[in-house]
Amino acid sequence: MSKAFEPYELGGKRLANRLVMAPMTRSRAYGPGQSPMPLMADYYAQRASAGLIVTEGVQPSRVGQGYPDTPGIHTAGQVAAWRHVTEAVHARGGVIYLQIMHTGRVGHPVLTGLQPVGPSAVTAAGQVYTHEGLQDFVTPHELTDAEIHATIADYAKAARGAIEAGFDGVELHGANGYLIHQFLAPNSNQRTDEWGGSPDKRIRFAVETTKAVAAAIGADKVGFRLSPGNPYNDIDESDTADTEATYTALVEALAPLNLAYLHQLEAPGVRDLTLRLRKAWPTTFILNPFTGQEPTGPAELELVENGTTDLLAYGALFLANPDLPARLAQGGPFNTPDPATFYGGDEKGFTDYPTLEEARA
């Protein structure tokens, strides 16, 4: 399994290997105005041996926040605070992209003082965690055409802020039932104008946002994440024909932009679609594969070896193993992720997972 540990060129940057730290919400932005704390710089720097780090989801605007204590990239203070993170990662030779995540209808006024927004005034089933406990999702404000264009501008501004903060690029979060995904899915996007209806219209927000961000910072610094068929946050893409048509159209529309990469979080049972999208994609393809209940592990290295993907993303295992590439190279052992410390808290379950060297000391 040597190919996964070989260097790789991405967006003008030389990656040390083909292993990606997937974006994972950690809810520890306790600085002023949802700014990163010094502890976050330690967390990402510890994992700089990844070929590529993609940060946790970062909101491009106040209304884009959907969870407590998630970081933003829409104020000067946030940009300055993120600079400490990028400097720490670069000092250890790492490459790091910031994920821009607007949660859309998935949020609550308790978090922001604002009504969440979405493509349509359709309430998601379920609840969101807040400091005041679980709250039912509320009906989002349906974005007007002018507000859609303003939201796209927010993404572009956030991308410029990320580059100013020293990030090597950005990833647009078009997966997991957040705003871009809400425009893609027919149950959350019930519009009848040019932003909804047919697959070609439902992909428009994703495509226009990507074009705006690429124009702002350069297409070679932009990645896009998608998750076809993923039901998270009350998304319904169970109509296989519609889902395949939507994502085929999306990839065909994004392909000419020559983005840095396409990053697929693979839902259960869609490997055939994954392979078709991978074949249609002209630049780097990253796969975060579905493996059932267990985290992605050593067995999935074969997906790089056999060409299913160019780069392979690890989530929970990277969270618990700061030196994951070294552990994968020798087949383990691996620290076990502690779900009780995934969201919020202090250094426990965040920066205190030992490396192999520390465990042997």
PDB file of C-alpha atoms in Angstrom, residues 76-269:
ATOM      1  CA  ALA A  76     -11.535  41.091  10.567  1.00  0.00           C
ATOM      2  CA  GLY A  77     -11.044  39.634  14.046  1.00  0.00           C
ATOM      3  CA  GLN A  78     -11.853  36.138  12.842  1.00  0.00           C
ATOM      4  CA  VAL A  79      -9.460  36.466   9.910  1.00  0.00           C
ATOM      5  CA  ALA A  80      -6.677  37.589  12.248  1.00  0.00           C
ATOM      6  CA  ALA A  81      -7.337  34.715  14.645  1.00  0.00           C
ATOM      7  CA  TRP A  82      -7.286  32.138  11.841  1.00  0.00           C
ATOM      8  CA  ARG A  83      -3.846  33.402  10.836  1.00  0.00           C
ATOM      9  CA  HIS A  84      -2.420  31.804  13.984  1.00  0.00           C
ATOM     10  CA  VAL A  85      -3.847  28.462  12.845  1.00  0.00           C
ATOM     11  CA  THR A  86      -2.402  28.612   9.335  1.00  0.00           C
ATOM     12  CA  GLU A  87       0.988  29.758  10.594  1.00  0.00           C
ATOM     13  CA  ALA A  88       1.120  26.843  13.040  1.00  0.00           C
ATOM     14  CA  VAL A  89       0.246  24.309  10.333  1.00  0.00           C
ATOM     15  CA  HIS A  90       2.646  25.778   7.775  1.00  0.00           C
ATOM     16  CA  ALA A  91       5.447  25.806  10.358  1.00  0.00           C
ATOM     17  CA  ARG A  92       5.141  22.022  10.427  1.00  0.00           C
ATOM     18  CA  GLY A  93       5.038  21.720   6.643  1.00  0.00           C
ATOM     19  CA  GLY A  94       1.296  21.161   6.329  1.00  0.00           C
ATOM     20  CA  VAL A  95      -1.255  22.274   3.730  1.00  0.00           C
ATOM     21  CA  ILE A  96      -4.620  23.510   4.974  1.00  0.00           C
ATOM     22  CA  TYR A  97      -7.900  24.489   3.297  1.00  0.00           C
ATOM     23  CA  LEU A  98     -10.760  26.235   5.104  1.00  0.00           C
ATOM     24  CA  GLN A  99     -14.212  24.744   4.633  1.00  0.00           C
ATOM     25  CA  ILE A 100     -16.926  27.359   4.102  1.00  0.00           C
ATOM     26  CA  MET A 101     -20.161  26.023   5.580  1.00  0.00           C
ATOM     27  CA  HIS A 102     -23.412  27.986   5.532  1.00  0.00           C
ATOM     28  CA  THR A 103     -25.918  25.841   7.421  1.00  0.00           C
ATOM     29  CA  GLY A 104     -29.005  27.435   5.846  1.00  0.00           C
ATOM     30  CA  ARG A 105     -32.236  26.184   7.399  1.00  0.00           C
ATOM     31  CA  VAL A 106     -30.295  24.043   9.871  1.00  0.00           C
ATOM     32  CA  GLY A 107     -29.912  26.371  12.816  1.00  0.00           C
ATOM     33  CA  HIS A 108     -31.934  28.334  15.339  1.00  0.00           C
ATOM     34  CA  PRO A 109     -32.545  31.967  16.380  1.00  0.00           C
ATOM     35  CA  VAL A 110     -31.202  31.086  19.850  1.00  0.00           C
ATOM     36  CA  LEU A 111     -27.765  30.725  18.247  1.00  0.00           C
ATOM     37  CA  THR A 112     -27.650  33.918  16.196  1.00  0.00           C
ATOM     38  CA  GLY A 113     -30.679  36.066  17.003  1.00  0.00           C
ATOM     39  CA  LEU A 114     -31.643  35.627  13.344  1.00  0.00           C
ATOM     40  CA  GLN A 115     -34.142  33.460  11.517  1.00  0.00           C
ATOM     41  CA  PRO A 116     -32.362  30.744   9.527  1.00  0.00           C
ATOM     42  CA  VAL A 117     -32.623  31.000   5.746  1.00  0.00           C
ATOM     43  CA  GLY A 118     -33.126  28.477   2.982  1.00  0.00           C
ATOM     44  CA  PRO A 119     -34.165  28.018  -0.624  1.00  0.00           C
ATOM     45  CA  SER A 120     -37.785  27.459   0.478  1.00  0.00           C
ATOM     46  CA  ALA A 121     -39.823  27.970   3.637  1.00  0.00           C
ATOM     47  CA  VAL A 122     -39.697  24.255   4.439  1.00  0.00           C
ATOM     48  CA  THR A 123     -38.936  23.217   8.013  1.00  0.00           C
ATOM     49  CA  ALA A 124     -36.418  20.419   8.462  1.00  0.00           C
ATOM     50  CA  ALA A 125     -37.544  17.548  10.646  1.00  0.00           C
ATOM     51  CA  GLY A 126     -35.427  17.186  13.741  1.00  0.00           C
ATOM     52  CA  GLN A 127     -33.693  19.259  16.361  1.00  0.00           C
ATOM     53  CA  VAL A 128     -30.526  21.285  16.783  1.00  0.00           C
ATOM     54  CA  TYR A 129     -28.309  21.425  19.852  1.00  0.00           C
ATOM     55  CA  THR A 130     -27.947  24.811  21.543  1.00  0.00           C
ATOM     56  CA  HIS A 131     -26.557  25.983  24.886  1.00  0.00           C
ATOM     57  CA  GLU A 132     -30.197  26.059  26.008  1.00  0.00           C
ATOM     58  CA  GLY A 133     -30.697  22.418  25.056  1.00  0.00           C
ATOM     59  CA  LEU A 134     -32.199  20.730  22.019  1.00  0.00           C
ATOM     60  CA  GLN A 135     -34.500  22.952  19.975  1.00  0.00           C
ATOM     61  CA  ASP A 136     -36.849  22.001  17.145  1.00  0.00           C
ATOM     62  CA  PHE A 137     -35.801  23.341  13.776  1.00  0.00           C
ATOM     63  CA  VAL A 138     -37.766  26.431  12.773  1.00  0.00           C
ATOM     64  CA  THR A 139     -39.226  27.385   9.414  1.00  0.00           C
ATOM     65  CA  PRO A 140     -36.523  29.192   7.461  1.00  0.00           C
ATOM     66  CA  HIS A 141     -36.942  32.494   5.659  1.00  0.00           C
ATOM     67  CA  GLU A 142     -37.137  31.802   1.924  1.00  0.00           C
ATOM     68  CA  LEU A 143     -34.308  33.690   0.290  1.00  0.00           C
ATOM     69  CA  THR A 144     -35.322  36.239  -2.319  1.00  0.00           C
ATOM     70  CA  ASP A 145     -33.409  36.500  -5.570  1.00  0.00           C
ATOM     71  CA  ALA A 146     -31.534  39.538  -4.247  1.00  0.00           C
ATOM     72  CA  GLU A 147     -30.744  37.726  -1.003  1.00  0.00           C
ATOM     73  CA  ILE A 148     -29.428  34.728  -2.926  1.00  0.00           C
ATOM     74  CA  HIS A 149     -26.991  36.968  -4.768  1.00  0.00           C
ATOM     75  CA  ALA A 150     -25.987  38.598  -1.469  1.00  0.00           C
ATOM     76  CA  THR A 151     -25.375  35.153   0.040  1.00  0.00           C
ATOM     77  CA  ILE A 152     -23.174  34.204  -2.911  1.00  0.00           C
ATOM     78  CA  ALA A 153     -21.225  37.415  -2.279  1.00  0.00           C
ATOM     79  CA  ASP A 154     -20.805  36.323   1.364  1.00  0.00           C
ATOM     80  CA  TYR A 155     -19.143  33.118   0.192  1.00  0.00           C
ATOM     81  CA  ALA A 156     -16.761  35.058  -2.048  1.00  0.00           C
ATOM     82  CA  LYS A 157     -15.889  37.478   0.766  1.00  0.00           C
ATOM     83  CA  ALA A 158     -15.278  34.554   3.121  1.00  0.00           C
ATOM     84  CA  ALA A 159     -12.949  32.969   0.562  1.00  0.00           C
ATOM     85  CA  ARG A 160     -10.958  36.175   0.264  1.00  0.00           C
ATOM     86  CA  GLY A 161     -10.765  36.318   4.047  1.00  0.00           C
ATOM     87  CA  ALA A 162      -9.464  32.756   4.133  1.00  0.00           C
ATOM     88  CA  ILE A 163      -6.643  33.578   1.727  1.00  0.00           C
ATOM     89  CA  GLU A 164      -5.854  36.713   3.732  1.00  0.00           C
ATOM     90  CA  ALA A 165      -5.655  34.484   6.818  1.00  0.00           C
ATOM     91  CA  GLY A 166      -3.051  32.321   5.084  1.00  0.00           C
ATOM     92  CA  PHE A 167      -5.093  29.317   4.012  1.00  0.00           C
ATOM     93  CA  ASP A 168      -3.904  27.451   0.927  1.00  0.00           C
ATOM     94  CA  GLY A 169      -7.457  27.290  -0.402  1.00  0.00           C
ATOM     95  CA  VAL A 170     -11.102  26.788   0.521  1.00  0.00           C
ATOM     96  CA  GLU A 171     -13.631  23.988   0.267  1.00  0.00           C
ATOM     97  CA  LEU A 172     -17.293  24.779  -0.385  1.00  0.00           C
ATOM     98  CA  HIS A 173     -19.545  22.565   1.714  1.00  0.00           C
ATOM     99  CA  GLY A 174     -22.223  21.301  -0.648  1.00  0.00           C
ATOM    100  CA  ALA A 175     -23.027  18.219   1.453  1.00  0.00           C
ATOM    101  CA  ASN A 176     -24.716  17.039   4.674  1.00  0.00           C
ATOM    102  CA  GLY A 177     -27.942  18.982   4.258  1.00  0.00           C
ATOM    103  CA  TYR A 178     -26.500  22.468   4.570  1.00  0.00           C
ATOM    104  CA  LEU A 179     -27.404  25.442   2.374  1.00  0.00           C
ATOM    105  CA  ILE A 180     -25.858  24.371  -0.937  1.00  0.00           C
ATOM    106  CA  HIS A 181     -27.226  20.850  -0.471  1.00  0.00           C
ATOM    107  CA  GLN A 182     -30.629  22.321   0.422  1.00  0.00           C
ATOM    108  CA  PHE A 183     -30.710  23.977  -3.006  1.00  0.00           C
ATOM    109  CA  LEU A 184     -29.755  20.677  -4.677  1.00  0.00           C
ATOM    110  CA  ALA A 185     -32.408  18.519  -2.992  1.00  0.00           C
ATOM    111  CA  PRO A 186     -36.032  18.580  -4.216  1.00  0.00           C
ATOM    112  CA  ASN A 187     -37.635  18.275  -0.765  1.00  0.00           C
ATOM    113  CA  SER A 188     -35.834  21.357   0.639  1.00  0.00           C
ATOM    114  CA  ASN A 189     -35.882  23.345  -2.621  1.00  0.00           C
ATOM    115  CA  GLN A 190     -39.466  23.740  -3.790  1.00  0.00           C
ATOM    116  CA  ARG A 191     -38.914  26.930  -5.764  1.00  0.00           C
ATOM    117  CA  THR A 192     -40.469  27.484  -9.175  1.00  0.00           C
ATOM    118  CA  ASP A 193     -38.128  30.249 -10.335  1.00  0.00           C
ATOM    119  CA  GLU A 194     -34.671  29.987 -11.920  1.00  0.00           C
ATOM    120  CA  TRP A 195     -33.229  28.633  -8.630  1.00  0.00           C
ATOM    121  CA  GLY A 196     -35.424  25.533  -8.362  1.00  0.00           C
ATOM    122  CA  GLY A 197     -37.485  22.900 -10.130  1.00  0.00           C
ATOM    123  CA  SER A 198     -35.474  20.847 -12.595  1.00  0.00           C
ATOM    124  CA  PRO A 199     -32.010  19.484 -11.740  1.00  0.00           C
ATOM    125  CA  ASP A 200     -30.432  22.142 -13.983  1.00  0.00           C
ATOM    126  CA  LYS A 201     -32.128  24.860 -11.936  1.00  0.00           C
ATOM    127  CA  ARG A 202     -31.493  23.260  -8.539  1.00  0.00           C
ATOM    128  CA  ILE A 203     -27.744  23.136  -9.231  1.00  0.00           C
ATOM    129  CA  ARG A 204     -27.637  26.843 -10.099  1.00  0.00           C
ATOM    130  CA  PHE A 205     -26.877  28.099  -6.575  1.00  0.00           C
ATOM    131  CA  ALA A 206     -24.002  25.626  -6.205  1.00  0.00           C
ATOM    132  CA  VAL A 207     -22.570  26.541  -9.597  1.00  0.00           C
ATOM    133  CA  GLU A 208     -22.935  30.320  -9.234  1.00  0.00           C
ATOM    134  CA  THR A 209     -21.421  30.224  -5.740  1.00  0.00           C
ATOM    135  CA  THR A 210     -18.474  28.192  -6.968  1.00  0.00           C
ATOM    136  CA  LYS A 211     -17.900  30.530  -9.900  1.00  0.00           C
ATOM    137  CA  ALA A 212     -17.958  33.558  -7.592  1.00  0.00           C
ATOM    138  CA  VAL A 213     -15.463  32.004  -5.191  1.00  0.00           C
ATOM    139  CA  ALA A 214     -13.204  30.878  -8.040  1.00  0.00           C
ATOM    140  CA  ALA A 215     -13.264  34.410  -9.464  1.00  0.00           C
ATOM    141  CA  ALA A 216     -12.376  35.811  -6.029  1.00  0.00           C
ATOM    142  CA  ILE A 217      -9.350  33.637  -5.207  1.00  0.00           C
ATOM    143  CA  GLY A 218      -8.571  31.475  -8.246  1.00  0.00           C
ATOM    144  CA  ALA A 219     -10.136  28.158  -9.218  1.00  0.00           C
ATOM    145  CA  ASP A 220      -6.957  26.272  -8.332  1.00  0.00           C
ATOM    146  CA  LYS A 221      -7.578  27.184  -4.681  1.00  0.00           C
ATOM    147  CA  VAL A 222     -11.199  25.962  -4.559  1.00  0.00           C
ATOM    148  CA  GLY A 223     -12.560  22.533  -3.701  1.00  0.00           C
ATOM    149  CA  PHE A 224     -16.192  21.412  -3.615  1.00  0.00           C
ATOM    150  CA  ARG A 225     -17.711  18.825  -1.279  1.00  0.00           C
ATOM    151  CA  LEU A 226     -20.861  16.868  -2.125  1.00  0.00           C
ATOM    152  CA  SER A 227     -22.729  13.874  -0.718  1.00  0.00           C
ATOM    153  CA  PRO A 228     -25.289  12.476  -3.192  1.00  0.00           C
ATOM    154  CA  GLY A 229     -28.072  10.539  -1.515  1.00  0.00           C
ATOM    155  CA  ASN A 230     -27.053  11.574   2.000  1.00  0.00           C
ATOM    156  CA  PRO A 231     -30.232  11.972   4.137  1.00  0.00           C
ATOM    157  CA  TYR A 232     -28.524  13.988   6.892  1.00  0.00           C
ATOM    158  CA  ASN A 233     -30.492  17.024   8.127  1.00  0.00           C
ATOM    159  CA  ASP A 234     -33.731  15.800   6.561  1.00  0.00           C
ATOM    160  CA  ILE A 235     -32.550  15.744   2.956  1.00  0.00           C
ATOM    161  CA  ASP A 236     -34.527  13.421   0.698  1.00  0.00           C
ATOM    162  CA  GLU A 237     -32.666  12.274  -2.401  1.00  0.00           C
ATOM    163  CA  SER A 238     -34.303   8.858  -2.468  1.00  0.00           C
ATOM    164  CA  ASP A 239     -35.406   9.280  -6.105  1.00  0.00           C
ATOM    165  CA  THR A 240     -32.366   7.607  -7.628  1.00  0.00           C
ATOM    166  CA  ALA A 241     -32.994   8.857 -11.161  1.00  0.00           C
ATOM    167  CA  ASP A 242     -33.377  12.466 -10.001  1.00  0.00           C
ATOM    168  CA  THR A 243     -30.324  12.257  -7.753  1.00  0.00           C
ATOM    169  CA  GLU A 244     -28.148  10.845 -10.499  1.00  0.00           C
ATOM    170  CA  ALA A 245     -29.391  13.478 -12.951  1.00  0.00           C
ATOM    171  CA  THR A 246     -28.783  16.274 -10.444  1.00  0.00           C
ATOM    172  CA  TYR A 247     -25.241  15.309  -9.533  1.00  0.00           C
ATOM    173  CA  THR A 248     -24.267  14.418 -13.080  1.00  0.00           C
ATOM    174  CA  ALA A 249     -25.423  17.888 -14.148  1.00  0.00           C
ATOM    175  CA  LEU A 250     -23.608  19.478 -11.222  1.00  0.00           C
ATOM    176  CA  VAL A 251     -20.304  17.787 -11.978  1.00  0.00           C
ATOM    177  CA  GLU A 252     -20.625  18.581 -15.674  1.00  0.00           C
ATOM    178  CA  ALA A 253     -21.215  22.253 -14.809  1.00  0.00           C
ATOM    179  CA  LEU A 254     -18.312  22.450 -12.349  1.00  0.00           C
ATOM    180  CA  ALA A 255     -15.799  20.471 -14.429  1.00  0.00           C
ATOM    181  CA  PRO A 256     -14.908  23.303 -16.874  1.00  0.00           C
ATOM    182  CA  LEU A 257     -13.922  25.531 -13.939  1.00  0.00           C
ATOM    183  CA  ASN A 258     -10.831  23.363 -13.261  1.00  0.00           C
ATOM    184  CA  LEU A 259     -11.204  23.497  -9.508  1.00  0.00           C
ATOM    185  CA  ALA A 260      -8.534  22.106  -7.201  1.00  0.00           C
ATOM    186  CA  TYR A 261     -10.671  19.113  -6.339  1.00  0.00           C
ATOM    187  CA  LEU A 262     -14.042  17.439  -5.911  1.00  0.00           C
ATOM    188  CA  HIS A 263     -14.561  15.853  -2.476  1.00  0.00           C
ATOM    189  CA  GLN A 264     -17.286  13.252  -2.128  1.00  0.00           C
ATOM    190  CA  LEU A 265     -18.641  12.126   1.223  1.00  0.00           C
ATOM    191  CA  GLU A 266     -20.006   8.795   0.094  1.00  0.00           C
ATOM    192  CA  ALA A 267     -23.456   7.806   1.304  1.00  0.00           C
ATOM    193  CA  PRO A 268     -24.389   4.106   1.540  1.00  0.00           C
ATOM    194  CA  GLY A 269     -25.086   2.307  -1.697  1.00  0.00           C
TER     195      GLY A 269
END
